[in-house]
Phi, psi and omega in degrees: 000321179298319180295318178299317181296320180296319179295322178296316179298320180295317179297321179297316181296317179296321178297320180296320179296323184293328183256001186300330180265001183276154180278135174269116180285139180260150180211141178265110179067032185227142178265153180271078181248080187277330185067018188298329183246024188295333181235050173074027175088007182295340183276354182271122182285147174291145183303327183290344181278348185246125181263121185262009184305126176084352182275138178197157173069210184247138176240122177261137176213160180201169176138223190318126171279345179300325183262011186304313183292326175293316181296322177301316178298312182298314182297317179301311181294317184293315183291332176293330182271327187250088183298135177088357178256134178241128174250121181244099178259115179266113183276106182237276175200163179301317181300315180292326178297316179295320177300314180298319180297314182284353171265354177078020183264355179226155179283328172206162179237151173256131180218137179276000176224146179294155178303138172282159180306319180291332177286325175297316178301315180296328182294338183293340177287335179265316178274082194308324182250008182207218182203167177289140177230160182257124177245107179296124186232329183228128175245166175163168178279145164273109181281144171255107183267149179219158177219099179230111184303131181090353180242117181245001176213133186214135175244133174227162173241179184299322182295313180292323177298316180300316182290325177295310183286345176263010176065027178266327172257121191242350181234147182289338178263021176304141181306326181295323177285319181299323181298329180273354187226059180301128178090352179267129179277105183264130183279159175276062185250140176296139175276131174243104184266128180253141176225172181286140180276334183252167176303131189215132174293332177296317175301316181296320179291323173299317178298320178297318179296312182293322175301317185281318188266341179218058187298332181280345183251346181233103189261008186265150173293147178280094181238165181287335178274135181299128190261337192271154177284162177075190182077177180233146185255148175216155186272124175074161177300322179295321179295319178296315180299320179297319179293318179297319179297326188271334192250121175292137181090006188266161175209147180196174183234139180190167181292151184302328181301326179284326175297319180292312186290333181252007174057054178255133179286141186245155181280140166273142182255127173276110182267354188093001176277198186295326183206154175303150186246131180279149176282099176225161178300317181298316181291326176293321180300325179297325178283317183294329182298337180272001182292150177244143175287122179253349178288161178245158182063231181273356179284130185243035175300143186249152173252111183265149178260100182279353183253013182302141174243014180301142183301125177077006180268119180274117193278340185270083186238163170222158171236127177266131180259147164264125183261122181223169171279136174291317169222159180091015174295152181296135185298326185283347179240352184304314182300318181289320177301312182294317181296313183293314181289334172298319177292313185297329180272355182287167177302316180293320179296321180286330181299327185287349187289322188299315182295338180266005177092014178252174178240128177300149176291133179307143189301322181299323178281319185294331176300319178292325178298314181299318179297320180292316179301318181298332183262006179298142181226000000 
């Protein structure tokens, strides 16, 4: 036993030395569940796949917690390849990321929703010769997680989801839920619906889906701030997932990566198609592939179809954008921004997303992202 303890202590010391120079990523209400080594290191890019040209010093970025697990993977791989470069991505919320970007305190921001016109206008004060643009970088399903003792499979549609989150359906054995779950024994348990406490692009994307797919049942504008009465709030996608995992009778929304990392069971969505659709990266990709670019110039904001009934297409999806200046980026961080985003948009950078519960950006769109990143000034 003494020898085993000594070996453990030695391994711990060696591990500490190995990470002593690494950056600790910060997150608001978020767990560090990267899954980076989940399949024997396959998610780690070879150093030769990452070009460090022009990168130097420290790059600060912040925003969306939806992409936190993807960003952790990317940062780990990039920093392993580019010695002396530090990427510090603070996972807070899309709203906070945009504020930080327009205050000039970060090199880029992550946001689950494209910039609003007034945010683009504000960005011109920071992007002295240009403006902020949206680069789609991370796709994936917004999973609806639930915890109902005795129930391990659940189907809902947009209408029932809208009524649950609007506090109109209050019991798990409500007839509207039972009708969608023939043969499932639903308990007479109170529903406890969790939502994000802070401004969130994930909340806004859920609102867009409910607006489009259940317009008669969801009357709220799709905003980053949670609009409906009732329910309980938690910080960050990780915080919502943690509450759903812990509380019987609960339901909440968060990116699939958090459902995977915290082992939360997810809802299948009845789209009106041939069969209910599971929240998976592959099924989300089928929906995202139909997206159209609605941005102009170098802006690549996307128009998603939340009402799709295509076979196997999961409609409740989001795309996280990296927000940068098209021109007028700060000279001391421009090289690092271009180098890092060149990697994240690369074939290798996109490949690591699936194992973490995300969906790669479709190649037709991603080709435009790479061209735009190459032309940043």
